[in-house]
GROMACS .gro file of C-alpha atoms in nm:
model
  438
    1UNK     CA    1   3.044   4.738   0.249
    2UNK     CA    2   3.171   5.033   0.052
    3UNK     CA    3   2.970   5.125  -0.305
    4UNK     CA    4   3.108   5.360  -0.587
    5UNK     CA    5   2.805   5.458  -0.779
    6UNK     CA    6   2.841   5.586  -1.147
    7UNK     CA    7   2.570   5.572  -1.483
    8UNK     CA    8   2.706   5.385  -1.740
    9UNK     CA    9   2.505   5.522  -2.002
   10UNK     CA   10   2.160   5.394  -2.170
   11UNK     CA   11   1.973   5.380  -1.794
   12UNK     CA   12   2.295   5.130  -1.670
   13UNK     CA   13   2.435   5.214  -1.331
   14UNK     CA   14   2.757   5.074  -1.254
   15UNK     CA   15   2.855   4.953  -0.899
   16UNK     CA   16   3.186   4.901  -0.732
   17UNK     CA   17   3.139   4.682  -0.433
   18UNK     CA   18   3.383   4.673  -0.175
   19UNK     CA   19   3.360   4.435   0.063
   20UNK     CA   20   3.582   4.497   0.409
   21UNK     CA   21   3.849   4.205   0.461
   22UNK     CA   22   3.702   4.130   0.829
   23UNK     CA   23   3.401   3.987   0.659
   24UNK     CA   24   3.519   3.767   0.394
   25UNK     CA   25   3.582   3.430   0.636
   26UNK     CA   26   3.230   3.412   0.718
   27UNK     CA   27   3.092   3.529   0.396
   28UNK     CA   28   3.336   3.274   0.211
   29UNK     CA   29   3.227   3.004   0.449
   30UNK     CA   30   2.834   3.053   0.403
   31UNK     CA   31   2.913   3.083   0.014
   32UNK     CA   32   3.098   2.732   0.042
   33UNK     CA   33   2.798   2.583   0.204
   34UNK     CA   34   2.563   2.711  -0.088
   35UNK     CA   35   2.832   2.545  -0.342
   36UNK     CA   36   2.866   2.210  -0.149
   37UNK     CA   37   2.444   2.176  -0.132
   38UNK     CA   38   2.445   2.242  -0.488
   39UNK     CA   39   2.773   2.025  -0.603
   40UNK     CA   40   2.577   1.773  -0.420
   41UNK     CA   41   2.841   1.733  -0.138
   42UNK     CA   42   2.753   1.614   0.206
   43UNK     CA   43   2.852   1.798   0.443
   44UNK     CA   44   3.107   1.660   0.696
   45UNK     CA   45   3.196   1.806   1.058
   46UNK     CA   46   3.534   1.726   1.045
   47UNK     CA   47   3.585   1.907   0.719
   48UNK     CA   48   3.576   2.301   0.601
   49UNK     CA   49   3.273   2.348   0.402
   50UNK     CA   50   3.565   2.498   0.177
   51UNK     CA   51   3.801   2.260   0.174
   52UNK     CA   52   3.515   1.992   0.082
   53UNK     CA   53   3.421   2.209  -0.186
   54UNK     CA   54   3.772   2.221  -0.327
   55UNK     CA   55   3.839   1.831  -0.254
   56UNK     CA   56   3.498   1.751  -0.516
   57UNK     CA   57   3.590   2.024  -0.769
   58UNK     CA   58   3.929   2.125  -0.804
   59UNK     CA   59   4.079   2.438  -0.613
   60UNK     CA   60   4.036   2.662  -0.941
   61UNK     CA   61   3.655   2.575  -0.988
   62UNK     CA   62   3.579   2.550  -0.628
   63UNK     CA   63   3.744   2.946  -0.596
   64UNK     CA   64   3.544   3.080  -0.910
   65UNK     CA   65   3.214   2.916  -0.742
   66UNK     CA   66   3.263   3.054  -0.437
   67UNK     CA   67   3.358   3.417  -0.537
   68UNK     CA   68   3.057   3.393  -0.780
   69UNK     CA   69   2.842   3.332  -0.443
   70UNK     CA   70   2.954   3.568  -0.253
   71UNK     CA   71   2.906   3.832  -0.502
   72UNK     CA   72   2.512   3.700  -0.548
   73UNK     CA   73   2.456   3.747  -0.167
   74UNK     CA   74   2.601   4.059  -0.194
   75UNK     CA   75   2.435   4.210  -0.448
   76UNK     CA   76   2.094   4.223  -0.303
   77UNK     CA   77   2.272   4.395   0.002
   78UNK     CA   78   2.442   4.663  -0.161
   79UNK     CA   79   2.076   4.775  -0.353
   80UNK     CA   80   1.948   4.799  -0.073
   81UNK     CA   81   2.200   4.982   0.075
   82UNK     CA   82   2.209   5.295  -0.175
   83UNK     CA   83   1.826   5.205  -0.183
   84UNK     CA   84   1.833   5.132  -0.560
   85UNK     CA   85   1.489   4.955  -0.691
   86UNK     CA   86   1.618   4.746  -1.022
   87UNK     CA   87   1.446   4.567  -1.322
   88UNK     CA   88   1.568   4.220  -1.381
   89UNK     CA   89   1.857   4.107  -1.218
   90UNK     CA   90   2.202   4.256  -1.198
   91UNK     CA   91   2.515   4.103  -1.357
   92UNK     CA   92   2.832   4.112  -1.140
   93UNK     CA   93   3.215   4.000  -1.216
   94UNK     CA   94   3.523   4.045  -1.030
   95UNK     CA   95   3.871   4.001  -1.120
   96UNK     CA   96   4.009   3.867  -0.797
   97UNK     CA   97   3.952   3.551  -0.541
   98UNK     CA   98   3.747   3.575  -0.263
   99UNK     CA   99   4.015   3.521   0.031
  100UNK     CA  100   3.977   3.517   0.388
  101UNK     CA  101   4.122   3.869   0.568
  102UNK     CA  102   4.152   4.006   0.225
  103UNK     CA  103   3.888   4.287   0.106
  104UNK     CA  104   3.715   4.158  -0.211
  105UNK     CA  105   3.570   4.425  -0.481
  106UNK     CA  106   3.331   4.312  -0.759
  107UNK     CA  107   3.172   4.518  -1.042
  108UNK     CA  108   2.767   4.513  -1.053
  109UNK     CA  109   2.588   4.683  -1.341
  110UNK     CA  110   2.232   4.690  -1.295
  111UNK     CA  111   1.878   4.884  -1.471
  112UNK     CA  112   1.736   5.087  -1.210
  113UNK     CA  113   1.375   5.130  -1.264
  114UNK     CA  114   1.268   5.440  -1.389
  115UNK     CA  115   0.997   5.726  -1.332
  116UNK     CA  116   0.732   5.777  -1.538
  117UNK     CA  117   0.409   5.999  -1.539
  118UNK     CA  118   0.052   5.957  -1.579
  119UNK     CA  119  -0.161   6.137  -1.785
  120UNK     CA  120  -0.390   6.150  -1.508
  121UNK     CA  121  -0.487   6.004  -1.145
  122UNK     CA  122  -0.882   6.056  -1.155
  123UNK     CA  123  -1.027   5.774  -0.982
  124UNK     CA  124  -1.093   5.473  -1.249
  125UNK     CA  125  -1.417   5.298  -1.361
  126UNK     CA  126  -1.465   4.924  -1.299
  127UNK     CA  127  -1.683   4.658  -1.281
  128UNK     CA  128  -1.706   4.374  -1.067
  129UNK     CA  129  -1.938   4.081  -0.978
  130UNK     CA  130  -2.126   4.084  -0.683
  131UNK     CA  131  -1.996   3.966  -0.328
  132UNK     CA  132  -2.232   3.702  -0.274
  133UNK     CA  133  -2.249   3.370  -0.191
  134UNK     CA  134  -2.432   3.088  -0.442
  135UNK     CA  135  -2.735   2.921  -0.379
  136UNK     CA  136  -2.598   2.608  -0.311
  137UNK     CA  137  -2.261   2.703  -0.148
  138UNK     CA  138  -2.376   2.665   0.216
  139UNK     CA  139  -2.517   2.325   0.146
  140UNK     CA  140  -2.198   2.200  -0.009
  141UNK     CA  141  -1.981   2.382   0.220
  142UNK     CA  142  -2.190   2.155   0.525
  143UNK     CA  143  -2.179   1.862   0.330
  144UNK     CA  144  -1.736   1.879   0.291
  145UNK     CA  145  -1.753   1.905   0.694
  146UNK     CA  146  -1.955   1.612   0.726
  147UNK     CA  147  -1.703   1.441   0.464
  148UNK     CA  148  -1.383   1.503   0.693
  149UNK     CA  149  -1.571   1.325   0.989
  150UNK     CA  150  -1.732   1.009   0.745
  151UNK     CA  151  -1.606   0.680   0.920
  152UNK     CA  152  -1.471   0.335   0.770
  153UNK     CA  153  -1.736   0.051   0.853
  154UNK     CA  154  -1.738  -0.292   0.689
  155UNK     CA  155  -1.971  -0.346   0.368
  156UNK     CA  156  -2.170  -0.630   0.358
  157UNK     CA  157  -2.279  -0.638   0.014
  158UNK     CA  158  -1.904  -0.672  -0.115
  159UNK     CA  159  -1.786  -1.063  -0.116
  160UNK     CA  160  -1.475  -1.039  -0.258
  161UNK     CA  161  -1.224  -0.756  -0.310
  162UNK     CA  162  -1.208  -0.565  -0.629
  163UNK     CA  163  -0.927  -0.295  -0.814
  164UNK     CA  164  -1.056   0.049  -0.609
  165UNK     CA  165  -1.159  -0.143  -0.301
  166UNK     CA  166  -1.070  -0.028   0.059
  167UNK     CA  167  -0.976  -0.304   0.259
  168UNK     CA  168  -0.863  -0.368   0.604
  169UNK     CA  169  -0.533  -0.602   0.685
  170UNK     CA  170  -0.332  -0.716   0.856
  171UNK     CA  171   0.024  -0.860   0.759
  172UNK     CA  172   0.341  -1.001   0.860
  173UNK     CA  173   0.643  -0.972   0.611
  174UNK     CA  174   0.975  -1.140   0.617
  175UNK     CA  175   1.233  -1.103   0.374
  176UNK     CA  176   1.534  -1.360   0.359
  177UNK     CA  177   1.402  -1.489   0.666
  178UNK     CA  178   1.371  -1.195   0.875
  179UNK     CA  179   1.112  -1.030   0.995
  180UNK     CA  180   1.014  -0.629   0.825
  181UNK     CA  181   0.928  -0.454   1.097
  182UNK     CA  182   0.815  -0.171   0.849
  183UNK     CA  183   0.589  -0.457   0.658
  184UNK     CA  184   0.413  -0.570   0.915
  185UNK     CA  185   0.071  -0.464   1.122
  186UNK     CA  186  -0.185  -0.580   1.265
  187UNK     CA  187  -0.431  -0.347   1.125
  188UNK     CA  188  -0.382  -0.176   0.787
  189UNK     CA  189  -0.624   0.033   0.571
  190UNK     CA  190  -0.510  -0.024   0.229
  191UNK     CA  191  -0.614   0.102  -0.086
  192UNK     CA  192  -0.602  -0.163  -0.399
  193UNK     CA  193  -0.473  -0.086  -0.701
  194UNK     CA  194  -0.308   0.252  -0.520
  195UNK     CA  195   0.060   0.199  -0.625
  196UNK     CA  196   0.121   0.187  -0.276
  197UNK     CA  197   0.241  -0.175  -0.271
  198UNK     CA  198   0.417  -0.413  -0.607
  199UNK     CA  199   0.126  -0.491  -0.852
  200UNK     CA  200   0.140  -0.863  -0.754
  201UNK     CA  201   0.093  -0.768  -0.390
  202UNK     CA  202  -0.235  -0.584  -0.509
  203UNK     CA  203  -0.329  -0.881  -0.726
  204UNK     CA  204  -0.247  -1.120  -0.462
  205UNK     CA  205  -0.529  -0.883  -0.226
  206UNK     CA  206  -0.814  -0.937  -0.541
  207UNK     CA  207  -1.045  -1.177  -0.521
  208UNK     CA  208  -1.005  -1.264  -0.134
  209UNK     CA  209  -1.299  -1.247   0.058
  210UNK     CA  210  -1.336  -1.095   0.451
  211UNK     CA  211  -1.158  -1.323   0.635
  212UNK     CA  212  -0.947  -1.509   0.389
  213UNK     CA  213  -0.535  -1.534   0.454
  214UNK     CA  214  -0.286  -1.618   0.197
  215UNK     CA  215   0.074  -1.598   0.152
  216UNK     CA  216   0.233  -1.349  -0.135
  217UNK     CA  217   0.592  -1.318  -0.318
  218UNK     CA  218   0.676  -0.999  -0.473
  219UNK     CA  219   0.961  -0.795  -0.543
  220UNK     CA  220   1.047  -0.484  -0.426
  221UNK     CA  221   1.311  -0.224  -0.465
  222UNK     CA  222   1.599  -0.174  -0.198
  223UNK     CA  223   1.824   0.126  -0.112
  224UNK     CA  224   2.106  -0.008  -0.364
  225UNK     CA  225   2.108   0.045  -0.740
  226UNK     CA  226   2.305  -0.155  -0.988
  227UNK     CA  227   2.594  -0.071  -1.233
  228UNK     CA  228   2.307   0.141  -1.466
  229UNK     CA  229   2.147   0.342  -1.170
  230UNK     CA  230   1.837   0.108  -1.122
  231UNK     CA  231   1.746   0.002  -0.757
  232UNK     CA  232   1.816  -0.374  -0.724
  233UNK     CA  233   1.491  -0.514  -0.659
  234UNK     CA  234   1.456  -0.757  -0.336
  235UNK     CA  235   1.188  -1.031  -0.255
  236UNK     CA  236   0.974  -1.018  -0.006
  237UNK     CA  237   0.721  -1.265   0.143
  238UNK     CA  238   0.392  -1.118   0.320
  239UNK     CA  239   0.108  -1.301   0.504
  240UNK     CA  240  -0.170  -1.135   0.438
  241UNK     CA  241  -0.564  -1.108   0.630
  242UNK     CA  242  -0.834  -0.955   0.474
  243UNK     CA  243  -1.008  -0.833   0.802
  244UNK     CA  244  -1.226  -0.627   0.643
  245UNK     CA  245  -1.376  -0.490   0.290
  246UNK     CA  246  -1.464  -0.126   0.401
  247UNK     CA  247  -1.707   0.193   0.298
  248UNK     CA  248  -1.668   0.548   0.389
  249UNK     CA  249  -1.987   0.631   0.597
  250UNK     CA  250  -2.076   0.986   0.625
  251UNK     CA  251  -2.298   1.162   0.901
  252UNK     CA  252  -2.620   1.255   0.850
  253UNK     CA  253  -2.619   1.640   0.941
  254UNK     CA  254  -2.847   1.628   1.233
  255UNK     CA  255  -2.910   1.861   1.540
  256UNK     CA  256  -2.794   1.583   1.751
  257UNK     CA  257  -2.509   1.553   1.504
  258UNK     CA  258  -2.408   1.916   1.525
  259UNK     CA  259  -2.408   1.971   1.859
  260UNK     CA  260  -2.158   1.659   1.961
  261UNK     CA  261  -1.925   1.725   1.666
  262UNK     CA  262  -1.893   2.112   1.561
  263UNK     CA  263  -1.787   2.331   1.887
  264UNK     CA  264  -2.037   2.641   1.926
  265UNK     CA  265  -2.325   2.551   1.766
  266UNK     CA  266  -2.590   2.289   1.854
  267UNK     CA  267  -2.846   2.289   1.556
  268UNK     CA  268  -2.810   2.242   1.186
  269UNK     CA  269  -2.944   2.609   1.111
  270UNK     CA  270  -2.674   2.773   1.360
  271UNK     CA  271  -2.405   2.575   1.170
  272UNK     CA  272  -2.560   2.721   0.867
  273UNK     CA  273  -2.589   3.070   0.967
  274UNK     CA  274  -2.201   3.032   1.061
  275UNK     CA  275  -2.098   2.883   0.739
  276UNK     CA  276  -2.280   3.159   0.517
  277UNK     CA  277  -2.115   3.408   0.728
  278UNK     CA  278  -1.766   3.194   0.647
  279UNK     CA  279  -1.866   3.213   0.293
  280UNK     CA  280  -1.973   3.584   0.262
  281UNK     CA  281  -1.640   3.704   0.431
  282UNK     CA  282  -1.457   3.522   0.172
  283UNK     CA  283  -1.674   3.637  -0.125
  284UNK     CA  284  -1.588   3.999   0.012
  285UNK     CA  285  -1.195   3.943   0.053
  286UNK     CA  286  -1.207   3.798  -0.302
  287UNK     CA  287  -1.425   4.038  -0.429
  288UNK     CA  288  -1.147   4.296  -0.299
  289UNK     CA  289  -0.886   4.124  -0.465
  290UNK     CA  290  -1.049   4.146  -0.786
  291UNK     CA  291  -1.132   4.536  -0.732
  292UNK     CA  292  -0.753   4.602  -0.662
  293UNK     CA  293  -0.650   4.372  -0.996
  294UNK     CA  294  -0.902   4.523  -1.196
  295UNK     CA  295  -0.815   4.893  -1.062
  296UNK     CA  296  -0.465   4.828  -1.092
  297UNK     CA  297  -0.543   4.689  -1.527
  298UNK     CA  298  -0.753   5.013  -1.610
  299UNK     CA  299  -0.465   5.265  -1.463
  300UNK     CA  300  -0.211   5.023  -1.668
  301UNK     CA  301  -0.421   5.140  -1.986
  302UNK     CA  302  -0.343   5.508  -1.900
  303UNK     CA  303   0.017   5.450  -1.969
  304UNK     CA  304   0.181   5.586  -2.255
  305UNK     CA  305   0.566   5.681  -2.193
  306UNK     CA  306   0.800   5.475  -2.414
  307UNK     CA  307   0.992   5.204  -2.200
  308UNK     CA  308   1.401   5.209  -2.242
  309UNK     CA  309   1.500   4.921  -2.451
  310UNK     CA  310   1.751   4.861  -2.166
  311UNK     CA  311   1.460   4.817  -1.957
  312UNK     CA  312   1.341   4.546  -2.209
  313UNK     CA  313   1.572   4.382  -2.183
  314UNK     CA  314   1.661   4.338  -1.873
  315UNK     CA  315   1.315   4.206  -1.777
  316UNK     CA  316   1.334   3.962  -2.064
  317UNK     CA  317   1.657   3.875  -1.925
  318UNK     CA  318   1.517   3.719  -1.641
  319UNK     CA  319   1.167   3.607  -1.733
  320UNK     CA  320   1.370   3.418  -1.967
  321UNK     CA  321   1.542   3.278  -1.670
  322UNK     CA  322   1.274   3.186  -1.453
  323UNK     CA  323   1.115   3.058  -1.747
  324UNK     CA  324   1.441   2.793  -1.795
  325UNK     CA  325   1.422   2.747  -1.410
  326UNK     CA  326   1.065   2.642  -1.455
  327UNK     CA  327   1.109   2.376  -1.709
  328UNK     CA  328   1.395   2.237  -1.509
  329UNK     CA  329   1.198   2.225  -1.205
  330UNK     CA  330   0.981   2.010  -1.419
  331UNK     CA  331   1.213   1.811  -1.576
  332UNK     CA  332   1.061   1.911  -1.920
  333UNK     CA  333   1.269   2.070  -2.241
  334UNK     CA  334   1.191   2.344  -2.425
  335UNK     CA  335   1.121   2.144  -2.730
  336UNK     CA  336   0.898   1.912  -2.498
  337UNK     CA  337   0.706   2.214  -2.398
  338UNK     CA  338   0.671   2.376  -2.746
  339UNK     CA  339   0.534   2.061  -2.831
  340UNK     CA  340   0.305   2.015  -2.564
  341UNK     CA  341   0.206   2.349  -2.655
  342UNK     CA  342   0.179   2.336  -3.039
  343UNK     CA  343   0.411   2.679  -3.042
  344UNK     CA  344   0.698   2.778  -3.185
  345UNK     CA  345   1.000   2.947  -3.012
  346UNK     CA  346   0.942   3.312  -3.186
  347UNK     CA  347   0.538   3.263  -3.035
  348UNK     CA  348   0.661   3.135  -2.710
  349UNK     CA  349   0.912   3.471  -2.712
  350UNK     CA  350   0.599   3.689  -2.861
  351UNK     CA  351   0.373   3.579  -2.527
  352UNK     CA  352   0.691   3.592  -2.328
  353UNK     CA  353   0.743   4.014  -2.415
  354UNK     CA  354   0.347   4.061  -2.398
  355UNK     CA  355   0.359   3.901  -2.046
  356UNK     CA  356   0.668   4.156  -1.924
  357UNK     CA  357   0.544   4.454  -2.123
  358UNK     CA  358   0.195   4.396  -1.907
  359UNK     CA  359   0.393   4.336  -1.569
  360UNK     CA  360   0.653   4.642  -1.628
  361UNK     CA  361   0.331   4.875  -1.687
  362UNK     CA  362   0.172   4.779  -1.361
  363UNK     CA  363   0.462   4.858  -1.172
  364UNK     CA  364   0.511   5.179  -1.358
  365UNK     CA  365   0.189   5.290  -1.322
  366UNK     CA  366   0.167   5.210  -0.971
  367UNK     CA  367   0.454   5.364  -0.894
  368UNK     CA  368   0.375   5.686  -1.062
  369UNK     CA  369   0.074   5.687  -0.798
  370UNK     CA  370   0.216   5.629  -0.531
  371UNK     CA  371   0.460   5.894  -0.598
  372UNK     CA  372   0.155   6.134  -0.702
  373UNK     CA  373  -0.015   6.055  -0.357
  374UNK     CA  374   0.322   6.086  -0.196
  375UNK     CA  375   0.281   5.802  -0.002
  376UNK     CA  376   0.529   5.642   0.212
  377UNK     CA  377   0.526   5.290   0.391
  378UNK     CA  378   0.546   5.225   0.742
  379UNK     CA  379   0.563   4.907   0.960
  380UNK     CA  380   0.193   4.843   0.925
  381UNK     CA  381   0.205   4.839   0.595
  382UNK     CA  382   0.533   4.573   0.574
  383UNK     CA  383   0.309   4.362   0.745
  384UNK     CA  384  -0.015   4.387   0.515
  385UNK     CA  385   0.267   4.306   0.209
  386UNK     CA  386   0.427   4.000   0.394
  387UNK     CA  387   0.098   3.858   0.473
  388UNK     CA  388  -0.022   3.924   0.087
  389UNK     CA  389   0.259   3.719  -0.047
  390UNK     CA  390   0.261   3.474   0.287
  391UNK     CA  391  -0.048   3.422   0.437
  392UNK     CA  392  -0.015   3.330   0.794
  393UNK     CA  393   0.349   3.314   0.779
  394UNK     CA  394   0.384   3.716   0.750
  395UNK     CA  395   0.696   3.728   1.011
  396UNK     CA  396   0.887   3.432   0.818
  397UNK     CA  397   0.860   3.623   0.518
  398UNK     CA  398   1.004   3.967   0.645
  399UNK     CA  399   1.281   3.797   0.828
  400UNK     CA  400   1.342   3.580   0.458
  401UNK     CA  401   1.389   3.903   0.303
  402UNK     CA  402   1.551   4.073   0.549
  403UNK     CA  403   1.812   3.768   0.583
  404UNK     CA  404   1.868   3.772   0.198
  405UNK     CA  405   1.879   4.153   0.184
  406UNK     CA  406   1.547   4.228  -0.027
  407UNK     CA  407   1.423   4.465   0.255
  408UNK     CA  408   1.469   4.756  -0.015
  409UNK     CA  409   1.294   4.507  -0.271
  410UNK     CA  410   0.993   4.448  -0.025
  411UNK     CA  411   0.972   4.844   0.094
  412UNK     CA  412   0.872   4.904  -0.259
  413UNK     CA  413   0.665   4.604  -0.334
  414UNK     CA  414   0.505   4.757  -0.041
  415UNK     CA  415   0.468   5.124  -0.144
  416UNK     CA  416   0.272   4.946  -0.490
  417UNK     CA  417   0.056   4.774  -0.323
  418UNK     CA  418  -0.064   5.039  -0.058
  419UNK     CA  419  -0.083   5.253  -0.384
  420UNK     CA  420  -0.289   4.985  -0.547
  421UNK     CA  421  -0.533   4.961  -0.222
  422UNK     CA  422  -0.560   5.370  -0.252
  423UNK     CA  423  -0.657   5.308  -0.527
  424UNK     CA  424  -0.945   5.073  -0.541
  425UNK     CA  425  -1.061   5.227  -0.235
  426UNK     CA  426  -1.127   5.534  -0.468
  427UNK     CA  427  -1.273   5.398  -0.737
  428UNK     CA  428  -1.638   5.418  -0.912
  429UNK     CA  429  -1.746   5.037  -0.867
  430UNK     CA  430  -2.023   4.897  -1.081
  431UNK     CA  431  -2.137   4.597  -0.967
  432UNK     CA  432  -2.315   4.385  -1.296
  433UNK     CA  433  -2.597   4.117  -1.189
  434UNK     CA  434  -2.388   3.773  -1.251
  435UNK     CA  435  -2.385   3.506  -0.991
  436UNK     CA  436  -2.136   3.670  -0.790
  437UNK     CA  437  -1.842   3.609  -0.610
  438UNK     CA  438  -1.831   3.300  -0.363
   0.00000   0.00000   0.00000
């Protein structure tokens, strides 16, 4: 990949992206897939992930989609190439097709973030609860453990079933004649009233007694829909047993208890003594949390450089974005949400600015420290930001970003949040007598 770098005034830098002709077959072909998942096309071995592309859209459509990808999984590539940290997200156009054993170029402009300094790096002043754990967490912890090993055992006092109840069954279901292999068992536990099954299956279960059989009709929906979309609904016919009308019965924490069911200990006050020590390491890591988020606030109130309005802008760009993304993820509009909300658009916009304004200062600020400690970030600390962002799945993460091209993205995340840790490890801590942490 060849990149002509130039500024194209206001804090803009403009990128020309070459891309070498030997690459553009696979990078076409991987851009096709993207467009076929999203076109909602299945894919099919016999056919080019290409060709199916431009079968379901149109040749013209299917080439202005597919040049549009490969420029997106380019971008993040080239930044990291001329190791350029952004704000936002970069916009990108090209005035050719993307052809196989042709070289494809592509303009990118993007906002590269800029540097600021501090007015000072003294160590800052917080204050932070206490890392201890509550009275009554140890006792509630135990109790939760003795929860996830409570047992199912029939209750006597319970004559007939009732909306709520947990029942055992057992059923055999046939529909137009033939047996539903998927409908039928011998021994069931069922929720009523759960949605699981039709509403006149559940009523159908209410009111029988342990023991009691009878015979239900209900509909149910199959895997066709009808000329409006809907599923076409199917009968079914069940034979039903209630076998059983159930309660959850939980241990009582014993020694005896202990020692059979939790591996290491084999009294009530050793499980105990290992859950407090549980609880106290988490009430630490939290508490550490909170020290670097509360560090990282008070240095954000030591900034006082004026941010570009192309830097604005950019981040409102694509909070903006995400924002859209967001209420499409949950099917809601933005007149739904205002609603739900009781704000307007120019409030919504208002908290939207206030929100970037606050995350464009923590980044500033951190990385004006981190330059001021002249820190740099090694392997070690890639793996202490994977696993901050990924918990247990640390290696996923860095080969995610390093697949997609962030590496750049990351090595900076990174640098901030060593910076951040620097940080709180420095500063004056005041811890105020509240109930604490954990």
């Amino acid at each position: 990949m060849e990149i002509a770098t130039r500024e194209a005034g206001e804090g803009v830098l403009r990128m020309t992206v070459t891309i070498a002709a030997d690459e553009m077959a696979e990078r076409i072909r991987k851009a096709a897939i993207v467009v076929a998942f999203r076109s909602e096309i299945a894919p099919d071995p016999a056919i080019a992930p290409q060709e199916a592309v431009e079968r379901k859209l149109g040749c013209d459509e299917a080439q202005a989609r597919i040049a549009e990808q490969v420029m997106k999984d380019a971008v993040p590539f080239a930044l990291t190439q001329e190791r350029i940290d952004i704000v936002g997200s970069p916009t990108f156009v090209s005035a050719h097709q993307a052809s196989a054993g042709k070289p494809f170029e592509f303009i990118m402009e993007c906002v590269p973030v800029p540097r600021f300094e501090l007015p000072s790096y003294a160590p800052v002043s917080i204050t932070v609860p206490p890392a201890r754990v509550a009275g009554d967490a140890v006792a509630e912890r135990i109790a939760a453990i003795a929860e996830q090993h409570a047992t199912w055992e029939a209750d006597s006092e319970k004559r007939a079933v009732r909306a709520g109840d947990v029942v055992e069954l057992s059923m055999e279901t046939e529909k137009n004649g033939e047996r539903v292999a998927g409908l039928c068992r011998k021994s069931n536990r069922y929720t009523v009233g759960s949605f699981a099954m039709p509403d006149a299956f559940d009523e159908a279960v209410e009111g029988m007694e342990a023991g009691q059989s009878r015979e239900v009709v209900y509909e149910g929906p199959s895997f066709e829909t009808d000329g409006a979309g809907n599923p076409i609904m199917e009968e079914y016919r069940s034979r039903i047993t209630v076998k059983r009308i159930l309660k959850k019965a939980v241990p009582a924490v014993s020694d005896s208890w202990v020692a059979a069911t939790v591996p290491g200990c084999a009294t009530v006050a050793e499980l105990e003594a290992r859950v407090r020590g549980s609880l106290e390491e988490e009430a630490r890591s939290q508490q550490a949390k909170q020290v670097e988020f509360l560090s990282a606030s008070e240095l954000a109130k030591r900034f006082d450089a004026r941010i570009p309005d192309t830097v604005y802008e950019a981040a409102m760009d694509e909070a903006k974005r995400e924002f859209a993304a967001k209420l499409a993820e949950e099917d809601t509009t933005l007149e739904d949400f205002l609603a739900q909300g009781n704000v307007d658009e120019q409030q919504l916009t208002v908290s939207l600015m206030m929100q970037v304004r606050e995350q464009l200062v923590h980044q500033f600020s951190l990385n004006a420290l981190a330059e001021h400690y002249g820190l740099s970030v090694d392997d070690s600390d890639m793996e202490a930001f994977f696993e901050s962002i990924a918990p247990g799945r640390a290696m996923q993460a860095r080969l995610d970003f390093e697949r997609s091209g962030r590496l750049f993205a990351a090595q900076r995340a990174a640098l901030r949040l060593k910076a951040n840790r620097r940080l709180a490890a420095e500063a004056i801590i005041d811890e105020f007598d509240g109930e604490g942490i954990g």
